[in-house]
Structures are given as C-alpha cells and as structure tokens.
Coordinates of C-alpha atoms and ligand atoms in Angstrom, one line a residue:
X517 CA 76.6 -75.0 9.2
X518 CA 79.7 -73.2 7.7
X519 CA 78.9 -69.6 6.4
X520 CA 82.3 -68.8 6.5
X521 CA 83.5 -71.0 3.9
X522 CA 80.2 -70.8 1.1
X523 CA 81.6 -68.3 -0.8
X524 CA 80.1 -66.2 -3.1
X525 CA 79.1 -64.8 -6.7
X526 CA 81.4 -62.2 -7.5
X527 CA 78.0 -59.9 -8.7
X528 CA 74.9 -59.9 -11.1
X529 CA 77.0 -60.7 -13.5
X530 CA 78.7 -63.4 -12.7
X531 CA 75.4 -64.9 -11.1
X532 CA 74.2 -65.5 -14.8
X533 CA 76.9 -66.5 -16.2
X534 CA 77.1 -69.2 -14.0
X535 CA 73.3 -70.1 -13.9
X536 CA 73.5 -69.9 -17.7
X537 CA 76.4 -72.2 -17.6
X538 CA 74.2 -74.6 -16.1
X539 CA 71.5 -74.7 -18.5
X540 CA 73.2 -74.1 -21.2
X541 CA 74.1 -78.2 -22.3
X542 CA 73.8 -81.5 -23.4
X543 CA 70.3 -80.4 -22.8
X544 CA 70.5 -78.7 -25.4
X545 CA 72.1 -79.6 -28.0
X546 CA 72.0 -83.4 -27.6
X547 CA 68.7 -84.0 -26.1
X548 CA 66.5 -81.3 -27.0
X549 CA 66.7 -81.8 -30.7
X550 CA 66.1 -85.9 -30.2
X551 CA 63.2 -85.2 -27.6
X552 CA 61.6 -82.8 -30.8
X553 CA 62.4 -86.0 -33.4
X554 CA 60.9 -88.0 -31.0
X555 CA 57.8 -86.5 -30.3
X556 CA 56.2 -85.0 -33.7
X557 CA 58.6 -81.9 -34.1
X558 CA 56.4 -78.7 -34.7
X559 CA 53.4 -79.3 -31.7
X560 CA 56.3 -80.7 -29.2
X561 CA 58.7 -77.6 -29.6
X562 CA 55.2 -75.5 -29.3
X563 CA 54.4 -76.9 -26.2
X564 CA 57.9 -76.8 -25.0
X565 CA 57.7 -73.5 -25.0
X566 CA 54.6 -72.9 -23.3
X567 CA 56.1 -74.7 -20.9
X568 CA 59.7 -73.0 -20.5
X569 CA 57.5 -68.8 -20.4
X570 CA 54.7 -70.5 -18.3
X571 CA 56.5 -72.7 -15.2
X572 CA 60.4 -72.9 -16.3
X573 CA 60.6 -69.2 -15.7
X574 CA 58.2 -68.6 -12.9
X575 CA 59.7 -71.6 -10.9
X576 CA 63.5 -70.7 -12.1
X577 CA 62.5 -67.5 -10.1
X578 CA 60.8 -68.7 -6.9
X579 CA 64.4 -71.6 -6.7
X580 CA 67.0 -68.4 -7.1
X581 CA 64.5 -66.7 -3.9
X582 CA 64.8 -69.7 -1.8
X583 CA 68.7 -69.7 -2.7
X584 CA 69.1 -66.5 -1.9
X585 CA 67.0 -65.8 0.9
X586 CA 67.9 -69.2 3.1
X587 CA 71.3 -68.9 1.7
X588 CA 71.5 -72.9 1.9
X589 CA 71.7 -75.9 -0.2
X590 CA 68.5 -77.4 -0.9
X591 CA 68.0 -79.6 1.6
X592 CA 68.9 -77.0 4.5
X593 CA 67.5 -74.0 2.4
X594 CA 63.5 -75.8 3.0
X595 CA 65.0 -76.4 6.6
X596 CA 65.5 -73.0 7.3
X597 CA 62.5 -71.3 6.2
X598 CA 60.1 -74.3 7.9
X599 CA 61.3 -75.5 10.2
X600 CA 60.3 -79.0 11.8
X601 CA 58.5 -79.4 8.8
X602 CA 58.5 -82.6 6.1
X603 CA 59.8 -79.9 3.3
X604 CA 63.5 -80.7 3.5
X605 CA 62.1 -84.3 2.0
X606 CA 61.8 -82.0 -1.3
X607 CA 65.3 -80.8 -0.8
X608 CA 66.4 -85.2 -0.7
X609 CA 64.7 -85.3 -3.3
X610 CA 66.7 -83.1 -5.8
X611 CA 69.8 -84.2 -4.2
X612 CA 69.1 -87.5 -5.1
X613 CA 67.8 -86.4 -8.9
X614 CA 71.2 -84.4 -8.9
X615 CA 73.1 -88.4 -8.6
X616 CA 70.7 -90.0 -11.0
X617 CA 71.4 -87.0 -13.6
X618 CA 74.7 -86.8 -13.2
X619 CA 75.1 -90.5 -13.4
X620 CA 73.7 -90.5 -16.9
X621 CA 75.3 -86.9 -18.3
X622 CA 78.8 -88.4 -17.6
X623 CA 78.2 -91.2 -20.1
X624 CA 76.7 -88.6 -22.8
X625 CA 79.4 -86.5 -21.8
X626 CA 82.2 -89.0 -22.5
X627 CA 80.7 -89.3 -25.9
X628 CA 80.9 -86.2 -26.7
X629 CA 85.0 -86.3 -25.0
X630 CA 85.2 -89.5 -27.1
X631 CA 84.2 -87.5 -30.7
X632 CA 86.8 -84.1 -30.0
X633 CA 89.3 -86.7 -29.3
X634 CA 88.6 -88.6 -32.5
X635 CA 88.4 -84.8 -34.6
X636 CA 91.7 -83.6 -33.0
X637 CA 93.4 -86.5 -34.1
X638 CA 91.8 -86.3 -38.1
X639 CA 89.8 -89.7 -37.6
X640 CA 86.4 -88.5 -37.7
X641 CA 86.1 -89.0 -41.5
X642 CA 83.2 -91.1 -41.9
X643 CA 81.9 -90.3 -45.7
X644 CA 78.3 -91.6 -45.6
X645 CA 75.8 -91.5 -42.6
X646 CA 75.2 -95.5 -42.7
X647 CA 78.8 -95.2 -41.4
X648 CA 78.5 -91.8 -39.5
X649 CA 75.8 -94.1 -37.5
X650 CA 78.4 -96.8 -37.3
X651 CA 81.1 -94.9 -35.3
X652 CA 78.2 -93.7 -33.0
X653 CA 77.2 -97.6 -32.4
X654 CA 80.7 -98.8 -32.2
X655 CA 81.3 -96.6 -29.2
X656 CA 77.9 -97.3 -27.5
X657 CA 78.4 -100.3 -27.7
X658 CA 82.2 -101.0 -26.4
X659 CA 81.5 -100.4 -22.7
X660 CA 85.3 -100.2 -22.0
X661 CA 85.6 -96.4 -24.3
X662 CA 82.5 -95.4 -22.6
X663 CA 83.8 -96.2 -19.0
X664 CA 86.8 -94.1 -20.0
X665 CA 85.4 -91.4 -21.3
X666 CA 83.0 -91.4 -18.7
X667 CA 85.5 -91.2 -15.8
X668 CA 88.2 -88.5 -17.5
X669 CA 85.1 -86.2 -18.1
X670 CA 83.8 -86.7 -14.0
X671 CA 87.1 -86.3 -12.8
X672 CA 87.7 -83.0 -14.6
X673 CA 84.3 -81.8 -12.9
X674 CA 85.2 -83.3 -9.5
X675 CA 88.3 -81.3 -9.8
X676 CA 86.9 -78.4 -10.5
X677 CA 84.0 -78.5 -8.1
X678 CA 86.9 -79.2 -5.5
X679 CA 88.7 -75.8 -6.5
X680 CA 85.3 -73.6 -5.3
X681 CA 82.3 -71.3 -6.3
X682 CA 84.4 -68.2 -7.1
X683 CA 87.6 -69.5 -8.7
X684 CA 86.6 -72.6 -10.6
X685 CA 82.8 -72.1 -11.8
X686 CA 82.9 -68.6 -12.3
X687 CA 85.7 -68.1 -14.0
X688 CA 85.2 -71.4 -16.4
X689 CA 81.4 -70.1 -17.2
X690 CA 82.1 -66.7 -18.2
X691 CA 84.6 -67.7 -21.5
X692 CA 83.6 -70.3 -23.8
X693 CA 79.3 -70.0 -24.0
X694 CA 79.3 -67.0 -26.3
X695 CA 81.4 -68.2 -29.1
X696 CA 79.4 -71.4 -28.9
X697 CA 76.6 -69.5 -29.8
X698 CA 78.4 -67.9 -32.3
X699 CA 79.4 -71.6 -33.9
X700 CA 76.0 -72.5 -34.0
X701 CA 75.2 -69.3 -35.6
X702 CA 77.2 -70.6 -38.9
X703 CA 76.3 -74.1 -38.7
X704 CA 72.7 -72.8 -39.4
X705 CA 74.2 -70.6 -42.5
X706 CA 75.3 -74.4 -43.7
X707 CA 71.8 -75.9 -43.2
X708 CA 69.6 -73.9 -44.2
X709 CA 71.1 -73.5 -47.6
X710 CA 71.7 -77.5 -47.6
X711 CA 69.3 -78.7 -49.9
X712 CA 66.2 -80.5 -48.1
X713 CA 66.3 -77.9 -45.5
X714 CA 63.0 -76.8 -46.2
X715 CA 61.2 -80.2 -45.4
X716 CA 63.3 -80.0 -42.1
X717 CA 62.0 -76.2 -41.0
X718 CA 59.0 -78.2 -41.4
X719 CA 59.0 -81.0 -39.4
X720 CA 60.4 -78.6 -36.7
X721 CA 58.7 -76.4 -37.3
X722 CA 55.0 -76.8 -38.5
X723 CA 52.9 -78.1 -35.3
X724 CA 51.0 -81.3 -36.0
X725 CA 49.1 -82.0 -32.8
X726 CA 47.7 -85.5 -33.2
X727 CA 51.0 -86.8 -32.8
X728 CA 52.1 -85.5 -29.5
X729 CA 49.8 -87.3 -27.3
X730 CA 49.9 -86.6 -23.5
X731 CA 53.5 -88.7 -23.5
X732 CA 54.6 -85.7 -25.8
X733 CA 53.5 -83.4 -23.2
X734 CA 55.0 -84.9 -20.5
X735 CA 58.2 -84.6 -22.8
X736 CA 58.2 -81.6 -23.3
X737 CA 57.5 -80.2 -19.8
X738 CA 60.4 -82.5 -18.5
X739 CA 63.0 -81.5 -21.3
X740 CA 61.9 -77.5 -20.0
X741 CA 63.2 -78.8 -16.4
X742 CA 66.0 -80.5 -17.6
X743 CA 67.2 -77.4 -20.1
X744 CA 66.6 -74.6 -17.1
X745 CA 68.1 -77.1 -14.6
X746 CA 65.6 -76.8 -12.5
X747 CA 63.6 -79.4 -10.2
X748 CA 66.0 -79.9 -8.1
X749 CA 67.5 -77.4 -6.6
X750 CA 70.6 -76.4 -8.7
X751 CA 69.6 -72.6 -9.1
X752 CA 68.7 -73.0 -5.3
X753 CA 72.2 -73.5 -4.9
X754 CA 73.6 -70.7 -7.2
X755 CA 71.0 -68.7 -5.7
X756 CA 72.1 -69.2 -2.5
X757 CA 75.3 -67.7 -3.4
X758 CA 73.2 -63.9 -4.6
X759 CA 73.4 -61.7 -2.4
X760 CA 70.5 -59.2 -2.1
X761 CA 71.1 -55.9 -3.8
X762 CA 70.8 -58.0 -7.6
X763 CA 67.2 -58.5 -9.3
X764 CA 66.3 -62.0 -9.8
X765 CA 63.7 -61.0 -12.4
X766 CA 65.9 -59.7 -14.8
X767 CA 68.7 -62.6 -14.5
X768 CA 66.0 -65.2 -15.2
X769 CA 64.5 -63.6 -17.8
X770 CA 68.3 -63.3 -19.2
X771 CA 68.8 -67.3 -18.6
X772 CA 65.8 -68.3 -19.6
X773 CA 66.1 -66.2 -23.2
X774 CA 69.5 -67.6 -23.1
X775 CA 68.9 -71.1 -22.5
X776 CA 65.9 -70.9 -25.3
X777 CA 67.9 -69.2 -27.6
X778 CA 70.3 -72.1 -28.1
X779 CA 68.3 -75.1 -28.5
X780 CA 66.4 -73.6 -30.9
X781 CA 69.2 -72.8 -32.9
X782 CA 70.6 -76.7 -32.7
X783 CA 66.9 -77.6 -34.1
X784 CA 67.2 -75.0 -36.4
X785 CA 70.7 -76.6 -37.6
X786 CA 70.1 -80.4 -36.7
X787 CA 67.0 -80.6 -38.6
X788 CA 67.7 -79.4 -42.4
X789 CA 70.7 -81.6 -42.4
X790 CA 68.7 -84.9 -40.8
X791 CA 66.6 -84.5 -44.1
X792 CA 69.3 -83.3 -46.4
X793 CA 71.0 -86.7 -44.9
X794 CA 67.8 -89.0 -45.0
X795 CA 67.7 -89.9 -41.5
X796 CA 64.1 -90.6 -40.3
X797 CA 64.0 -88.3 -37.4
X798 CA 61.6 -90.6 -35.6
X799 CA 63.5 -93.3 -35.9
X800 CA 66.6 -91.5 -35.0
X801 CA 67.4 -91.8 -31.5
X802 CA 70.3 -90.7 -28.5
X803 CA 72.3 -90.9 -31.5
X804 CA 70.8 -88.1 -33.8
X805 CA 73.0 -84.9 -33.2
X806 CA 76.5 -87.3 -32.6
X807 CA 75.6 -89.1 -36.1
X808 CA 74.1 -85.6 -38.3
X809 CA 77.1 -82.8 -36.8
X810 CA 80.2 -84.8 -37.8
X811 CA 78.6 -86.4 -41.2
X812 CA 78.1 -82.3 -42.2
X813 CA 81.7 -81.2 -40.7
X814 CA 82.7 -84.0 -42.9
X815 CA 81.1 -82.0 -46.1
X816 CA 82.8 -78.8 -45.0
X817 CA 86.0 -77.3 -45.8
X818 CA 88.4 -77.4 -42.7
X819 CA 86.5 -80.0 -41.3
X820 CA 88.6 -81.3 -38.6
X821 CA 89.1 -78.1 -37.3
X822 CA 85.9 -77.9 -37.0
X823 CA 84.7 -80.5 -35.8
X824 CA 87.2 -79.9 -33.2
X825 CA 86.2 -76.5 -32.1
X826 CA 82.5 -77.2 -32.0
X827 CA 83.0 -80.8 -29.7
X828 CA 85.9 -78.6 -27.8
X829 CA 82.8 -76.2 -27.0
X830 CA 80.0 -78.7 -26.1
X831 CA 82.3 -80.6 -23.7
X832 CA 83.0 -77.1 -22.2
X833 CA 78.9 -76.0 -21.9
X834 CA 78.3 -79.8 -20.8
X835 CA 81.1 -79.1 -18.3
X836 CA 79.4 -75.9 -17.0
X837 CA 76.2 -78.3 -16.7
X838 CA 78.0 -81.2 -14.8
X839 CA 79.5 -78.4 -12.5
X840 CA 76.1 -77.5 -10.6
X841 CA 74.8 -81.0 -10.8
X842 CA 77.8 -82.1 -8.6
X843 CA 77.3 -78.5 -6.4
X844 CA 74.0 -79.3 -5.4
X845 CA 75.3 -82.7 -3.6
X846 CA 78.5 -80.4 -2.3
X847 CA 76.5 -77.7 -1.4
X848 CA 74.2 -80.5 1.0
X849 CA 77.6 -82.1 2.6
X850 CA 79.2 -79.0 3.0
X851 CA 76.0 -77.3 4.5
X852 CA 74.7 -80.3 6.7
X853 CA 77.5 -83.1 7.2
X854 CA 80.2 -80.6 7.2
X855 CA 82.4 -82.3 4.9
X856 CA 85.4 -80.7 3.5
X857 CA 84.6 -79.5 -0.6
X858 CA 87.4 -81.8 -0.9
X859 CA 86.5 -84.7 0.5
X860 CA 82.5 -83.8 -0.5
X861 CA 83.3 -83.4 -4.1
X862 CA 85.8 -86.4 -3.8
X863 CA 83.1 -88.4 -2.8
X864 CA 80.1 -87.1 -4.2
X865 CA 81.9 -87.6 -8.1
X866 CA 83.0 -91.5 -7.3
X867 CA 79.8 -92.6 -6.6
X868 CA 78.1 -90.8 -9.6
X869 CA 80.8 -91.8 -11.1
X870 CA 80.1 -95.5 -10.2
X871 CA 76.3 -95.3 -10.7
X872 CA 76.8 -94.0 -14.4
X873 CA 78.3 -97.8 -14.9
X874 CA 75.5 -99.4 -16.3
X875 CA 74.2 -96.1 -18.2
X876 CA 77.6 -97.2 -19.7
X877 CA 76.7 -100.5 -20.8
X878 CA 73.8 -100.3 -22.1
X879 CA 71.3 -97.6 -23.6
X880 CA 68.0 -98.7 -22.6
X881 CA 69.4 -98.1 -19.3
X882 CA 70.6 -94.9 -20.0
X883 CA 67.2 -94.0 -21.5
X884 CA 65.4 -94.9 -18.7
X885 CA 67.2 -93.6 -16.0
X886 CA 67.1 -90.2 -17.9
X887 CA 63.0 -91.0 -18.1
X888 CA 63.0 -91.2 -14.1
X889 CA 65.2 -88.0 -13.6
X890 CA 63.4 -85.8 -16.3
X891 CA 60.0 -86.5 -16.8
X892 CA 59.1 -87.6 -13.1
X893 CA 62.4 -86.1 -10.4
X894 CA 62.2 -82.6 -12.3
X895 CA 58.7 -82.0 -12.5
X896 CA 57.7 -83.5 -9.2
X897 CA 60.2 -81.4 -7.6
X898 CA 59.7 -78.2 -9.3
X899 CA 55.9 -79.0 -8.4
X900 CA 56.3 -78.8 -4.8
X901 CA 58.7 -75.5 -5.2
X902 CA 56.1 -73.6 -7.0
X903 CA 53.3 -75.3 -4.2
X904 CA 56.5 -73.5 -1.0
X905 CA 57.0 -70.4 -2.6
X906 CA 53.7 -69.5 -3.3
X907 CA 51.3 -71.2 -0.7
X908 CA 54.1 -71.8 2.0
X909 CA 56.3 -69.3 2.5
X910 CA 54.9 -65.8 4.2
X911 CA 53.8 -63.5 1.4
X912 CA 56.0 -60.8 2.8
X913 CA 59.2 -62.4 2.7
X914 CA 57.8 -63.8 -0.9
X915 CA 57.7 -60.0 -1.5
X916 CA 60.4 -58.2 -0.2
X917 CA 62.9 -61.2 -1.6
X918 CA 61.2 -60.9 -5.0
X919 CA 61.7 -56.8 -4.6
X920 CA 65.6 -57.6 -3.3
X921 CA 67.3 -54.6 -3.0
X922 CA 66.3 -52.4 -6.4
X923 CA 62.6 -52.0 -4.9
X924 CA 61.4 -53.5 -8.0
X925 CA 58.7 -55.1 -8.0
X926 CA 58.1 -55.7 -12.1
X927 CA 56.0 -58.4 -13.8
X928 CA 55.5 -59.8 -9.7
X929 CA 51.4 -60.3 -10.3
X930 CA 52.6 -62.6 -13.4
X931 CA 54.8 -64.4 -11.5
X932 CA 53.2 -64.9 -8.9
X933 CA 49.9 -65.9 -10.7
X934 CA 52.0 -68.7 -12.7
X935 CA 53.8 -70.3 -9.1
X936 CA 50.4 -70.5 -7.4
X937 CA 47.8 -71.9 -10.1
X938 CA 49.8 -71.9 -13.6
X939 CA 52.5 -74.2 -13.1
X940 CA 51.7 -76.6 -10.2
X941 CA 48.0 -77.5 -11.5
X942 CA 50.1 -77.9 -15.7
X943 CA 52.4 -79.9 -13.7
X944 CA 49.7 -82.1 -11.9
X945 CA 47.6 -82.2 -14.6
X946 CA 50.4 -83.3 -17.1
X947 CA 51.9 -85.9 -14.5
X948 CA 48.7 -87.6 -13.8
X949 CA 47.2 -87.5 -17.6
X950 CA 50.1 -89.4 -18.1
X951 CA 49.7 -92.5 -16.0
X952 CA 46.4 -92.1 -16.9
X953 CA 44.3 -90.8 -14.0
X954 CA 41.9 -89.2 -15.1
Ligands
LIG901 N1 71.2 -78.3 -18.1 C1 71.7 -78.6 -18.4 C2 71.6 -78.9 -19.7 O1 70.5 -79.1 -20.6 C3 71.7 -80.0 -17.2 C4 71.3 -79.3 -15.7 C5 72.4 -79.5 -15.2 C6 70.5 -80.1 -15.4 N2 72.5 -78.7 -14.1 C7 70.6 -79.1 -13.9 C8 69.1 -80.5 -15.4 C9 70.0 -79.5 -12.4 C10 68.5 -80.7 -14.6 C11 68.6 -80.2 -13.6 O2 72.3 -79.8 -20.4

C-alpha cells in the first residue's frame, strides 16, 4: 500500500471538477444522441432521466462513500471494508470494465482527433450531408488512420495519468468545461432556428413508449451509468482522493446536474439538425454527431474556426474522461501490486491501446464492446455497489460517512431508500427482463 504517494484533491472544487470531467465526455455528446436516435427518441430521454435520478445519483453517492472511507482503489476498497469476502471481485469487474471501455473509447476519441486536425487544416468542408457521411465512412473504413489517432489519444492520456493526480487531472479539468457548455449554447441558438427544428424537438421530446421496449429501457439505464462514469469504480477511485470534511451529497448533485445538462443540450442541438439535413435518426448509427456537426459548421460563418474549436473542446472532454478510466486501473496497480505510477500508466495504457485495435478494425466489434460494457458490466457492477453500501456496510459507518465532517444529513433517508430498494430492484428487473427471464 502506498498511502504516502496517493495524493489528494486540493479541495471540494478540485474533486467536483475532476469528477465532472470524468462524467462529461463522449458519452454526452456522441453516445447520448445516437442511443436516443436508436431507441425512439422522447421515451428514451424520459427513462434516461428517471434512471439518472433514481439509480445514478444514489450510486454516485455510494461510490464516493466507498472510496472516501477506504481511501483505496476499487479492489482494495472492497477488501478493506469487507475483509475475507468475495466483494473484491466487484472491484475486479470494475477494473476489467475499465480495460474494455477505454479500449473503444480511445478509438472514438481518435475520430474526434482526426476531425480536429482536418478542421484546423481547413479540410472539413463537405457541402452536403451525403458528403459528410462519406467523410465519416472513409475514416471508419481506414484501419490505419483510426489506429494512428487511437495511439495519439492513448499516449496523451497516459502522459497525463503518469504525472499524477494533482498535477495532471485536476489542473486539466479546471479550464475548458465551461467553454464547452457555452459553445453548445451557441449551437443551440443555431439549431433551434433551423428550418425543421420543430420535427427534431418533437422526436427528441415527445415520448412514444411503444417504440422503447425492454431493450430501450436497458439502453437508457446503461447510458446513465456510462454518462455518469458509474458501475466500475471510477468514482470510488476519485472519492478515495477526497478528504473527510466535504459534503458528498452536494458534490454529487452538482456533478449529476452538469452532466445531464450537457447531454440534454447535445440532444437539443443534434435533433433539429438531423431533421433539417434530412437524415433518418433511427438509421444513423455511431456516426450521427460526426456527420451532423461538421455539416452544420460548413453552413456557419467562420466555419473552420468553429469546427476547430468544437472538436478541440470535445477532445478535451474525452481526455478528462479517459483519464478517469485509466486512473482506475492505475490506482489498482499502484495500491495492490506496488507498481510505480509511471510503470502502471504506460503498462496498462499500452495494453488498452492493443485491446482497442479490433474496435478500429470493425465497427461491429466496437458496438459489441460498448454493449458488453455499458449494458452488462456497468449495471451489474452498479447493482453490487448499491447492495454493498445498503446492506453490507454497517449502518453507522454509512451514516457517518454520508454526514462527513459537516454533519449535514440532508436527503439521507431518500438516498438510503434508493440504494436499498429502488436501484437494485430496477437494475435487476431490467436486466432479467432483457434476457427474457420474466
Ligand atoms: N462518463 C464518460 C463519458 O460520458 C465516460 C467514462 C469515464 C466512463 N469514466 C467512466 C464510463 C467510467 C463508465 C465508467 O464520456
């Protein structure tokens, strides 16, 4: 155990920024719109919001509590809090999920890198939607270009993580998030005044439950886990660098609010443009935002500049998320195997890079890895995390951790009800329904 060199946040603000940096990423801007488009629109959004409030927020608080009270990586945290039990396996599931998610996440972030460089070089100028689609298809059809940008992105992530908690993650998280938010607001103005905005809003906001099905409900739940970085111990790890005196509840509320606002904002931007540019939302796959947004920029003044700025911000958001994914694995290697931070970062990062190559070679492999992680590993991990905090940890420990040093116990009973009953039952029922158990 390397208690001395673990490091900690400079305070509540540092933690909130870093955790929000983890949550806000490709999940909000790439994954949320395309998951919505494939699951019937408005009904998906409603179930997603319910999942965020009733399952996501309670589990976020649970993860931070586990991490802060154990001050360890996910595996070590379960071992410390439940010695001689099988609970560390939940941590192992989380560390494995980190490998899976980051492997394809780096490929998608590599797309953003490619678009950034193309935009900066003034080469992102396809004048029609079909042309924008061809640009995307040619990128995803090229193994070489994808692997190259995947490598560039992974090396960037590794370098930041290797430098350590304070120096790397926190400073990086402080700067560009508000700018991303502001940029989306500007795009929102443009999208809402586009010719077929009404149809887009209707698709995004009007619930049609008949199109959802249990598959759609599971996707919405998985999207909530993915977007909030839950179910694999990322927030256990970040919570482990948090000190006692801070209020977990307030921090969690802020993180959830910011993350959800960015996702909804992305949807409000994308769907009016999808209809205006004549795309079929249910047919558009993972390329959705990579086709729609460049197409929108082409029609704006200073399009090259705007596209460059946007993809730079998207890439930054992806980087702060990727950092948290790698950090879970690295914290495990440092705490449990006594590796140095540099060896852990480069070792794990290069393995993850190699694991991502199949996703660069095949879009269906990428989709499969995404499905395994977000619709199986994360919900199952989250289920166990909720059960652990609600039923295994001694009630007095839970209560005093929830209070922290601040003595504030706001929302404790509602939270406890959600982690004891609502979250585990909802996740279990949805998973079992999906595999046809009922
Ligand atoms: N939440 C990030 C996003 O929306 C992705 C991410 C980072 C993540 N860390 C995670 C997802 C941990 C699941 C678990 O892009």
